[in-house]
Amino acid sequence: MRKYTIYSLYIGLLFGLFACSNPSNNQQTGGGLLDECPIVASRQVDNHDTLTTLHLSKVKEKEQIIPLSALTNSLRLIKLENTETALVRQGGISVSEHYIGIHGFGQVPYKLFDQKGKYIHQIGSFGQGPNEYKVLYDDQIDEKNNRIYLLPWTTNKILVFDMQGNALPPIPLPNRIPKGVFNIDTQKGQLTMGMIPFKWLENNITVWQQDFKGNILQQVNGEQFYVGDDYSNEVYNTKNTTSFDFMQFSWVPRQDSLYHYSAQENKLYPVFTTDFENSEIIRHSFTELKDYYIVCLMTKLTTGAFGSKASGFRYILIDKSTLKGSYVKFVNDYLANIEIEYPDLAFMEGRFVQNFDPGDLKGKMETTLSTATGMTEDEQSKWTQLINSFSEDDNNYILIGDIKDSHTLTPAQTTPGVQVIAPSGYQEMEKTASSLTHIDTSDSKDTVVVTTPFFYEWKNYFRENNKYKDWDAKNEKAVMIRAAVDEQGHLSQIRLFRKSGEEKLDEEALRLVKSIKPIDPAKNKENEPIKTNNFIITVYFPPK
């Protein structure tokens, strides 16, 4: 279930980029990300099958910081259309050449967008009737063949639709599948599928191939892969390589492996595992990239009303070629070096993909900027402008990065830029006391916002004009003010976005912002001012 990305944990961020040898600059000293790290894995070849084993005791405790620009060529931040029918939750994402498919947690329909964030339509619907579903577990967009495939939880069929949303005959499955992952070759009319084996199932299989009529062509017996009849266990398939990768996660700690399915030999063969030696086995999962393995160690478990969940994580990155590795933290240097939470879940289908609530993303960037050291004024200005383009009332933001080729795996030499994309006629849903009002925030030509509104003199202005400049710093307060900015840089629709809890400070913040002279307006890719764009500014007491 690798397409499910959960954002619930935020850990304080280290800002620098440190190699295993801890060089003082921001660049790696070797040609690869892990050149200065020790060899932590071994490789065993048996009958042309290659198994890589991580030896946990060989991994040094010091963490290396891995910038996202070392793994991706670029990053796009796509603001999804903000109409009521287009609203989505955080959850599963599939990305094809021109489309984005999203299905949130719970009873939420599958929604299709283009790569500019424009909402196209819903695929299928929530329910128990034909071509309906309660909760989706896996999906596949095959735009070349005009197909979208959806796998609900606990089902005996894969639902099939064309890209226009029309229901087509479903693909019957040999079992009622509790949780499964799949890959479909539409041209061949063939399905490869893996599932968690349950003893109560009539057909005890774990991976198989079948045709679209439900006839099994070949199968792998599930007995040796049985991990218990527990619905909380998961099955993974990242699709980051050309192989059909398969791994099961068990809440009962056990030695496990990442497998590839060989259709030619009809077998699952292990390609990666971890040797805990004499230490206690830690709950873990593996993610395979083209050039690396990522090990996720779940170091802390909390128990709540809905059962146990992992709440502490450590990650290890292993170079497939050199077998060198390190504990790592992944940071998004396109977005103020915020820590990438659940990075093992973010790499899928050969891309880096995340689904963010805009308020969460804004909060993470603001927190990082407020605690970061060594940041240049240009970097501070650039990221502050970007933050000002975010609104908590927006629909979700999707981050998509294209993975680099192995020979270019080095961090960006300068602070990388993120491309902000919004659909033509992007609409912002403004919540009022009585209703939802739609405000058009861009011209049709303003598909890409290259620079957002920015007030360059904000520090001096607030320090000189704030009536409460002597406010007690031990009781610091902040007021967030929201406004619209036109092409001349004039502010309108100025209102409180987040209050301080002190009415007099809220009133002062409004007065200060209303007195601001024209600021630099947002601009499009032709460097032309954008008709209307959202602007959020924070007023601090005392001023910063």
Coordinates of C-alpha atoms in Angstrom, one line a residue:
M1 CA 0.0 0.0 0.0
R2 CA 2.9 2.4 -0.8
K3 CA 0.6 5.0 -2.3
Y4 CA -0.7 5.9 1.1
T5 CA 1.2 8.8 2.5
I6 CA 0.4 9.8 6.1
Y7 CA 1.5 13.2 7.5
S8 CA 1.1 13.1 11.3
L9 CA 4.7 13.5 12.7
Y10 CA 6.9 16.5 12.6
I11 CA 10.5 16.3 13.8
G12 CA 12.8 19.3 14.2
L13 CA 15.0 19.9 11.2
L14 CA 18.8 20.1 11.0
F15 CA 19.6 22.7 8.3
G16 CA 23.1 21.8 7.1
L17 CA 23.9 19.0 4.7
F18 CA 26.5 16.7 6.3
A19 CA 28.3 13.8 4.7
C20 CA 29.4 10.7 6.6
S21 CA 32.8 12.3 7.0
N22 CA 31.1 15.5 8.1
P23 CA 32.6 18.0 5.6
S24 CA 31.8 21.6 6.5
N25 CA 30.4 22.6 3.1
N26 CA 27.1 21.7 1.5
Q27 CA 28.4 19.4 -1.2
Q28 CA 29.5 15.8 -1.1
T29 CA 33.3 15.2 -1.4
G30 CA 32.9 12.2 -3.7
G31 CA 31.0 11.5 -6.8
G32 CA 28.0 9.9 -5.1
L33 CA 25.8 10.6 -2.1
L34 CA 27.4 7.9 0.1
D35 CA 31.0 7.8 -1.1
E36 CA 32.4 8.8 2.3
C37 CA 30.3 6.2 4.1
P38 CA 31.4 2.7 5.1
I39 CA 30.4 -0.5 3.4
V40 CA 27.4 -1.8 5.3
A41 CA 26.0 -4.6 3.1
S42 CA 27.1 -7.7 1.4
R43 CA 26.0 -9.3 -1.8
Q44 CA 25.4 -13.1 -2.4
V45 CA 24.8 -14.6 -5.9
D46 CA 23.0 -17.9 -6.1
N47 CA 21.8 -19.4 -9.5
H48 CA 21.8 -15.9 -11.0
D49 CA 19.7 -14.6 -8.1
T50 CA 21.4 -11.7 -6.2
L51 CA 20.6 -11.0 -2.6
T52 CA 21.8 -7.9 -0.9
T53 CA 22.0 -8.0 2.9
L54 CA 22.3 -5.0 5.2
H55 CA 24.3 -5.7 8.3
L56 CA 22.8 -3.3 10.8
S57 CA 25.8 -3.3 13.2
K58 CA 28.0 -1.8 10.5
V59 CA 25.9 1.3 10.1
K60 CA 27.4 4.3 11.9
E61 CA 25.0 6.2 14.3
K62 CA 25.7 9.6 12.7
E63 CA 23.0 10.6 10.3
Q64 CA 23.7 12.0 6.9
I65 CA 21.3 14.7 5.5
I66 CA 20.2 13.9 2.0
P67 CA 18.8 16.9 0.0
L68 CA 16.0 16.1 -2.4
S69 CA 17.8 17.9 -5.3
A70 CA 20.4 15.1 -5.1
L71 CA 17.8 12.6 -6.2
T72 CA 15.5 14.7 -8.5
N73 CA 16.0 17.0 -11.5
S74 CA 13.3 19.4 -10.4
L75 CA 10.2 19.7 -8.3
R76 CA 6.7 20.9 -9.2
L77 CA 4.2 22.1 -6.7
I78 CA 0.8 21.7 -8.2
K79 CA -2.1 23.6 -6.6
L80 CA -5.2 21.5 -7.2
E81 CA -8.4 23.2 -8.4
N82 CA -10.2 24.6 -5.5
T83 CA -13.9 24.1 -6.3
E84 CA -16.1 22.2 -4.0
T85 CA -16.3 19.1 -6.2
A86 CA -12.5 19.0 -6.6
L87 CA -11.6 18.9 -2.9
V88 CA -9.5 15.9 -1.9
R89 CA -7.9 14.5 1.3
Q90 CA -4.4 13.3 1.9
G91 CA -4.1 9.7 0.7
G92 CA -3.2 7.6 -2.3
I93 CA -1.7 9.2 -5.5
S94 CA -1.0 7.9 -9.0
V95 CA 0.8 10.0 -11.5
S96 CA 1.0 9.3 -15.3
E97 CA 2.4 11.5 -18.0
H98 CA -0.6 13.9 -18.1
Y99 CA -2.8 13.0 -15.2
I100 CA -2.9 12.7 -11.4
G101 CA -5.3 10.3 -9.6
I102 CA -6.1 10.8 -6.0
H103 CA -8.1 8.7 -3.5
G104 CA -8.1 9.8 0.1
F105 CA -8.5 7.8 3.2
G106 CA -11.9 6.6 4.1
Q107 CA -15.1 6.8 2.1
V108 CA -13.8 9.2 -0.6
P109 CA -14.3 8.9 -4.4
Y110 CA -11.3 8.7 -6.8
K111 CA -10.7 12.1 -8.4
L112 CA -8.8 12.7 -11.7
F113 CA -6.8 15.9 -12.3
D114 CA -4.5 17.0 -15.1
Q115 CA -0.9 17.9 -14.4
K116 CA -1.8 21.6 -14.1
G117 CA -4.1 20.8 -11.2
K118 CA -7.4 21.2 -13.2
Y119 CA -10.1 18.9 -11.9
I120 CA -11.4 16.6 -14.7
H121 CA -14.0 14.3 -13.0
Q122 CA -14.7 11.6 -10.5
I123 CA -13.9 8.0 -11.3
G124 CA -16.6 5.6 -10.0
S125 CA -18.4 6.5 -6.8
F126 CA -18.7 5.5 -3.1
G127 CA -21.2 2.8 -2.4
Q128 CA -21.9 -1.0 -2.6
G129 CA -23.4 -1.2 -6.0
P130 CA -21.9 -2.2 -9.4
N131 CA -18.7 -0.2 -10.1
E132 CA -18.8 1.3 -6.6
Y133 CA -16.4 1.0 -3.7
K134 CA -16.1 1.8 -0.1
V135 CA -12.3 2.2 0.3
L136 CA -9.6 1.9 -2.3
Y137 CA -6.3 0.2 -1.7
D138 CA -4.4 0.4 -5.0
D139 CA -4.8 1.9 -8.5
Q140 CA -3.2 2.2 -11.9
I141 CA -3.6 4.9 -14.6
D142 CA -2.9 3.6 -18.1
E143 CA -3.5 6.7 -20.2
K144 CA -1.9 5.2 -23.2
N145 CA -4.6 2.6 -23.4
N146 CA -7.4 4.9 -22.0
R147 CA -7.8 2.9 -18.8
I148 CA -8.0 3.5 -15.0
Y149 CA -7.9 0.4 -12.7
L150 CA -9.1 0.5 -9.1
L151 CA -8.7 -2.1 -6.4
P152 CA -11.0 -1.7 -3.4
W153 CA -10.2 -3.3 0.0
T154 CA -11.6 -6.8 0.4
T155 CA -12.8 -7.3 -3.1
N156 CA -13.2 -10.1 -5.7
K157 CA -12.7 -7.8 -8.7
I158 CA -10.7 -4.9 -10.1
L159 CA -12.9 -2.1 -11.3
V160 CA -12.1 -0.8 -14.8
F161 CA -13.0 2.7 -16.2
D162 CA -11.9 4.6 -19.3
M163 CA -10.3 8.0 -18.8
Q164 CA -13.7 9.7 -19.4
G165 CA -15.0 7.9 -16.3
N166 CA -17.2 5.4 -18.1
A167 CA -17.4 2.0 -16.3
L168 CA -16.1 -1.0 -18.3
P169 CA -16.4 -4.7 -17.4
P170 CA -14.4 -5.5 -14.2
I171 CA -11.6 -8.0 -14.0
P172 CA -12.7 -11.0 -11.8
L173 CA -10.2 -12.2 -9.2
P174 CA -9.7 -15.8 -8.0
N175 CA -10.0 -14.8 -4.3
R176 CA -11.7 -12.2 -2.2
I177 CA -8.6 -10.0 -1.8
P178 CA -8.2 -8.4 1.6
K179 CA -5.2 -6.2 0.6
G180 CA -3.4 -6.4 -2.7
V181 CA -1.1 -4.7 -5.2
F182 CA -1.1 -5.1 -8.9
N183 CA 0.2 -4.2 -12.3
I184 CA -1.8 -4.6 -15.5
D185 CA -0.6 -4.9 -19.1
T186 CA -3.6 -3.7 -21.0
Q187 CA -2.3 -4.7 -24.4
K188 CA -1.6 -8.3 -23.3
G189 CA -4.8 -8.5 -21.3
Q190 CA -2.8 -9.8 -18.3
L191 CA -2.7 -9.0 -14.6
T192 CA 0.1 -9.6 -12.2
M193 CA -1.0 -9.4 -8.6
G194 CA 0.4 -9.8 -5.1
M195 CA -1.6 -10.1 -1.8
I196 CA -1.2 -10.8 1.9
P197 CA -2.1 -14.6 2.1
F198 CA -4.8 -15.4 4.6
K199 CA -5.5 -19.0 5.8
W200 CA -9.2 -18.7 5.4
L201 CA -8.9 -18.0 1.7
E202 CA -9.9 -20.8 -0.6
N203 CA -7.0 -20.3 -2.9
N204 CA -3.8 -20.1 -0.9
I205 CA -1.7 -17.9 -3.2
T206 CA 0.4 -14.8 -2.8
V207 CA 1.5 -13.7 -6.3
W208 CA 0.0 -14.8 -9.6
Q209 CA -0.7 -13.9 -13.2
Q210 CA -4.1 -14.1 -14.8
D211 CA -6.1 -13.0 -17.8
F212 CA -9.0 -10.5 -17.8
K213 CA -11.5 -13.3 -17.5
G214 CA -10.1 -14.5 -14.1
N215 CA -8.2 -17.5 -15.4
I216 CA -5.0 -18.0 -13.5
L217 CA -2.0 -18.5 -15.8
Q218 CA 0.6 -19.2 -13.0
Q219 CA 0.8 -18.7 -9.3
V220 CA 3.1 -18.8 -6.3
N221 CA 1.9 -20.7 -3.2
G222 CA 1.4 -18.4 -0.2
E223 CA 2.1 -20.8 2.6
Q224 CA 5.7 -19.7 3.2
F225 CA 4.7 -16.0 3.0
Y226 CA 2.0 -16.3 5.6
V227 CA 2.3 -13.6 8.3
G228 CA -1.0 -14.1 10.1
D229 CA -4.7 -13.3 9.5
D230 CA -4.2 -9.7 10.5
Y231 CA -5.8 -6.9 8.5
S232 CA -3.3 -4.3 10.0
N233 CA -0.4 -5.9 8.1
E234 CA 0.5 -4.3 4.7
V235 CA 1.7 -5.3 1.3
Y236 CA 4.0 -3.1 -0.7
N237 CA 4.7 -2.6 -4.4
T238 CA 6.6 0.7 -5.3
K239 CA 7.0 0.2 -9.1
N240 CA 10.3 2.2 -9.0
T241 CA 12.1 -0.4 -11.2
T242 CA 11.0 -2.6 -14.1
S243 CA 10.6 -5.5 -11.8
F244 CA 7.4 -6.4 -9.9
D245 CA 8.6 -5.8 -6.3
F246 CA 6.8 -7.3 -3.4
M247 CA 7.1 -7.0 0.3
Q248 CA 4.8 -7.6 3.3
F249 CA 5.0 -5.6 6.5
S250 CA 4.1 -7.4 9.7
W251 CA 3.2 -5.8 13.0
V252 CA 4.8 -8.8 14.7
P253 CA 8.5 -8.1 14.3
R254 CA 10.0 -10.8 12.0
Q255 CA 12.9 -11.2 9.6
D256 CA 11.6 -10.4 6.1
S257 CA 12.8 -9.6 2.6
L258 CA 12.0 -7.5 -0.4
Y259 CA 11.2 -9.8 -3.3
H260 CA 11.0 -9.6 -7.1
Y261 CA 8.5 -11.8 -9.0
S262 CA 10.0 -13.6 -12.0
A263 CA 7.3 -14.4 -14.5
Q264 CA 9.6 -16.5 -16.5
E265 CA 10.4 -18.8 -13.6
N266 CA 7.1 -18.1 -11.8
K267 CA 8.8 -17.5 -8.4
L268 CA 9.4 -14.8 -5.9
Y269 CA 13.1 -14.4 -5.2
P270 CA 14.6 -12.2 -2.4
V271 CA 16.7 -9.3 -3.5
F272 CA 17.2 -7.4 -0.2
T273 CA 17.0 -8.1 3.5
T274 CA 18.5 -6.9 6.8
D275 CA 20.6 -8.9 9.2
F276 CA 19.8 -7.9 12.8
E277 CA 22.4 -10.4 14.0
N278 CA 22.0 -10.9 17.7
S279 CA 19.9 -7.7 18.2
E280 CA 16.2 -7.6 18.7
I281 CA 14.4 -7.4 15.4
I282 CA 12.8 -4.0 14.8
R283 CA 9.7 -3.6 12.7
H284 CA 10.9 -2.6 9.3
S285 CA 10.1 -2.1 5.7
F286 CA 12.1 -1.8 2.5
T287 CA 11.8 0.5 -0.5
E288 CA 13.7 0.0 -3.7
L289 CA 14.9 2.8 -6.0
K290 CA 16.8 2.4 -9.2
D291 CA 20.2 2.9 -7.4
Y292 CA 19.4 2.6 -3.7
Y293 CA 17.5 0.7 -1.1
I294 CA 15.8 2.6 1.8
V295 CA 15.3 0.8 5.1
C296 CA 12.6 2.1 7.4
L297 CA 13.0 1.1 11.0
M298 CA 10.0 1.7 13.2
T299 CA 11.7 2.6 16.5
K300 CA 8.6 3.6 18.6
L301 CA 5.1 2.2 18.9
T302 CA 2.2 4.0 20.4
T303 CA -1.2 2.6 21.3
G304 CA -4.5 4.5 20.9
A305 CA -8.2 3.9 20.6
F306 CA -7.8 2.4 17.1
G307 CA -4.8 0.1 17.9
S308 CA -1.1 0.5 17.6
K309 CA 0.8 2.8 15.2
A310 CA 4.4 3.6 14.5
S311 CA 5.4 7.0 15.8
G312 CA 9.2 6.9 15.6
F313 CA 11.3 6.2 12.5
R314 CA 14.9 5.9 11.4
Y315 CA 16.0 5.5 7.8
I316 CA 19.0 3.9 6.2
L317 CA 20.1 4.5 2.6
I318 CA 22.2 1.9 0.9
D319 CA 23.9 2.3 -2.5
K320 CA 23.2 -0.8 -4.6
S321 CA 26.5 -0.5 -6.5
T322 CA 29.0 0.3 -3.7
L323 CA 27.1 -1.3 -0.8
K324 CA 27.9 1.8 1.2
G325 CA 25.2 3.2 3.5
S326 CA 24.3 5.5 6.4
Y327 CA 21.5 6.5 8.6
V328 CA 19.9 9.5 6.8
K329 CA 17.3 12.2 7.0
F330 CA 15.8 13.4 3.7
V331 CA 15.2 17.2 3.4
N332 CA 13.3 19.0 0.7
D333 CA 15.8 21.8 -0.2
Y334 CA 13.3 23.0 -2.8
L335 CA 11.1 24.0 0.1
A336 CA 13.2 25.6 2.8
N337 CA 14.8 22.3 3.8
I338 CA 11.7 20.9 5.5
E339 CA 12.2 17.3 6.6
I340 CA 10.6 14.8 4.3
E341 CA 8.4 12.7 6.5
Y342 CA 7.9 9.0 5.4
P343 CA 10.3 9.3 2.5
D344 CA 10.1 5.6 1.8
L345 CA 6.4 6.2 0.9
A346 CA 7.1 9.2 -1.2
F347 CA 9.1 7.4 -3.9
M348 CA 6.7 5.6 -6.2
E349 CA 6.4 4.7 -9.9
G350 CA 9.9 6.3 -10.5
R351 CA 8.9 9.6 -9.1
F352 CA 9.0 11.6 -5.8
V353 CA 5.3 12.3 -5.0
Q354 CA 3.6 13.9 -1.9
N355 CA 0.1 15.0 -1.2
F356 CA 0.1 18.0 1.2
D357 CA -2.6 19.9 3.1
P358 CA -1.5 23.5 2.3
G359 CA -1.8 24.5 6.0
D360 CA 0.6 21.7 7.0
L361 CA 3.1 22.6 4.3
K362 CA 2.9 26.3 5.2
G363 CA 3.4 25.5 8.9
K364 CA 6.4 23.3 8.3
M365 CA 8.1 25.9 6.1
E366 CA 7.5 28.7 8.6
T367 CA 8.8 26.6 11.5
T368 CA 11.9 25.7 9.5
L369 CA 12.6 29.3 8.5
S370 CA 12.1 30.6 12.1
T371 CA 14.8 28.2 13.4
A372 CA 17.2 28.0 10.5
T373 CA 20.7 29.4 10.7
G374 CA 23.1 30.3 8.0
M375 CA 20.4 31.2 5.5
T376 CA 21.1 34.0 3.0
E377 CA 18.7 36.9 2.5
D378 CA 18.0 35.7 -1.0
E379 CA 17.0 32.3 0.3
Q380 CA 14.9 33.8 3.1
S381 CA 13.2 36.1 0.5
K382 CA 12.6 33.4 -2.0
W383 CA 10.9 31.0 0.5
T384 CA 9.0 33.8 2.2
Q385 CA 7.5 34.7 -1.2
L386 CA 6.5 31.1 -1.8
I387 CA 4.9 30.8 1.7
N388 CA 2.9 33.9 1.0
S389 CA 1.3 32.2 -2.0
F390 CA -0.1 29.4 0.2
S391 CA -3.6 29.5 1.7
E392 CA -5.0 27.2 4.3
D393 CA -8.3 27.5 2.4
D394 CA -6.8 26.0 -0.8
N395 CA -7.3 22.5 -2.0
N396 CA -4.4 20.1 -1.5
Y397 CA -1.0 20.7 -3.0
I398 CA 0.8 17.9 -4.9
L399 CA 4.6 17.7 -5.1
I400 CA 6.1 15.8 -8.0
G401 CA 9.8 15.4 -8.7
D402 CA 11.4 13.4 -11.5
I403 CA 14.2 11.1 -10.4
K404 CA 17.7 11.7 -11.8
D405 CA 19.8 9.3 -13.7
S406 CA 22.4 7.5 -11.5
H407 CA 25.3 9.4 -13.0
T408 CA 24.0 12.8 -11.9
L409 CA 23.2 12.0 -8.3
T410 CA 24.8 15.1 -6.7
P411 CA 23.1 17.9 -4.8
A412 CA 22.2 21.2 -6.5
Q413 CA 25.1 23.7 -6.5
T414 CA 22.7 26.5 -5.5
T415 CA 19.4 26.7 -3.8
P416 CA 17.0 24.9 -6.2
G417 CA 13.7 26.4 -7.3
V418 CA 10.3 24.9 -7.2
Q419 CA 7.9 25.4 -10.1
V420 CA 4.4 26.4 -8.8
I421 CA 1.6 25.3 -11.1
A422 CA -2.1 26.1 -10.8
P423 CA -5.0 25.5 -13.2
S424 CA -6.2 28.2 -15.5
G425 CA -8.8 30.2 -13.6
Y426 CA -7.7 28.8 -10.3
Q427 CA -10.3 29.3 -7.7
E428 CA -9.8 29.9 -4.0
M429 CA -12.6 28.8 -1.6
E430 CA -13.1 31.6 0.9
K431 CA -14.9 30.4 4.0
T432 CA -17.3 33.0 5.4
A433 CA -19.8 32.8 8.2
S434 CA -22.7 32.2 5.9
S435 CA -21.5 30.6 2.7
L436 CA -18.6 29.6 0.4
T437 CA -17.6 32.3 -1.9
H438 CA -15.4 31.6 -5.0
I439 CA -12.8 34.2 -5.9
D440 CA -10.9 34.1 -9.2
T441 CA -7.3 34.6 -8.3
S442 CA -5.6 34.5 -11.7
D443 CA -5.9 35.4 -15.4
S444 CA -6.3 32.4 -17.8
K445 CA -2.7 33.0 -19.1
D446 CA -1.3 32.8 -15.5
T447 CA -1.0 29.1 -15.3
V448 CA 2.4 29.2 -13.6
V449 CA 3.1 31.7 -10.8
V450 CA 6.9 32.2 -11.0
T451 CA 7.2 34.9 -8.3
T452 CA 4.6 35.6 -5.6
P453 CA 3.8 38.9 -4.0
F454 CA 6.5 40.1 -1.7
F455 CA 7.1 43.1 0.7
Y456 CA 10.8 43.6 0.6
E457 CA 10.9 46.3 3.3
W458 CA 8.8 44.3 5.8
K459 CA 11.5 44.2 8.6
N460 CA 12.2 48.0 8.7
Y461 CA 8.5 48.9 8.2
F462 CA 7.2 46.8 11.1
R463 CA 10.1 47.8 13.4
E464 CA 9.6 51.5 12.8
N465 CA 5.7 51.6 12.8
N466 CA 4.6 49.0 15.3
K467 CA 3.0 50.6 18.3
Y468 CA 3.9 47.6 20.4
K469 CA 7.5 47.3 19.4
D470 CA 8.4 46.9 23.1
W471 CA 6.1 44.0 23.6
D472 CA 7.6 41.3 26.0
A473 CA 9.7 39.0 23.9
K474 CA 9.1 36.2 26.4
N475 CA 5.4 36.4 25.5
E476 CA 5.8 36.7 21.8
K477 CA 2.7 36.9 19.7
A478 CA 2.0 36.7 16.0
V479 CA -0.9 37.7 13.8
M480 CA -1.4 36.4 10.3
I481 CA -3.1 38.9 7.9
R482 CA -4.5 37.8 4.6
A483 CA -5.1 40.0 1.5
A484 CA -5.5 40.1 -2.2
V485 CA -2.8 41.8 -4.3
D486 CA -3.5 43.3 -7.7
E487 CA -1.2 43.9 -10.6
Q488 CA -0.1 47.3 -9.3
G489 CA 0.8 45.8 -5.9
H490 CA -2.2 47.3 -4.0
L491 CA -3.8 45.3 -1.2
S492 CA -7.5 44.7 -0.8
Q493 CA -9.8 42.3 1.1
I494 CA -7.5 42.7 4.1
R495 CA -8.7 40.5 7.0
L496 CA -7.5 38.5 10.0
F497 CA -6.3 35.0 9.0
R498 CA -4.9 33.8 12.4
K499 CA -5.5 35.8 15.6
S500 CA -3.0 36.3 18.4
G501 CA -5.4 36.0 21.3
E502 CA -4.8 39.7 22.1
E503 CA -7.5 41.9 20.5
K504 CA -5.3 45.1 20.6
L505 CA -2.5 43.3 18.8
D506 CA -4.9 41.9 16.1
E507 CA -6.2 45.5 15.5
E508 CA -2.6 46.8 15.3
A509 CA -1.6 44.2 12.8
L510 CA -4.6 45.1 10.6
R511 CA -3.7 48.8 10.8
L512 CA -0.1 48.1 9.9
V513 CA -1.0 46.0 6.9
K514 CA -3.6 48.5 5.7
S515 CA -1.0 51.2 5.7
I516 CA 1.5 49.3 3.6
K517 CA 2.4 51.0 0.3
P518 CA 2.3 49.1 -2.9
I519 CA 4.4 45.9 -2.8
D520 CA 5.9 43.8 -5.6
P521 CA 2.9 41.9 -7.2
A522 CA 3.0 38.3 -8.3
K523 CA 4.3 37.6 -11.8
N524 CA 3.9 34.9 -14.4
K525 CA 6.5 33.1 -16.4
E526 CA 6.6 36.1 -18.9
N527 CA 7.5 38.3 -15.9
E528 CA 4.1 40.1 -16.2
P529 CA 2.1 41.1 -13.1
I530 CA -0.8 38.8 -12.3
K531 CA -4.2 40.3 -12.0
T532 CA -5.0 39.0 -8.5
N533 CA -3.0 36.8 -6.2
N534 CA -3.3 35.7 -2.6
F535 CA -0.9 37.3 0.0
I536 CA -0.4 36.3 3.6
I537 CA 1.9 38.2 5.9
T538 CA 2.8 37.6 9.6
V539 CA 3.0 40.6 12.0
Y540 CA 5.2 39.8 15.1
F541 CA 5.0 41.3 18.5
P542 CA 7.7 42.4 19.2
P543 CA 8.8 43.0 15.6
K544 CA 11.5 40.7 14.2

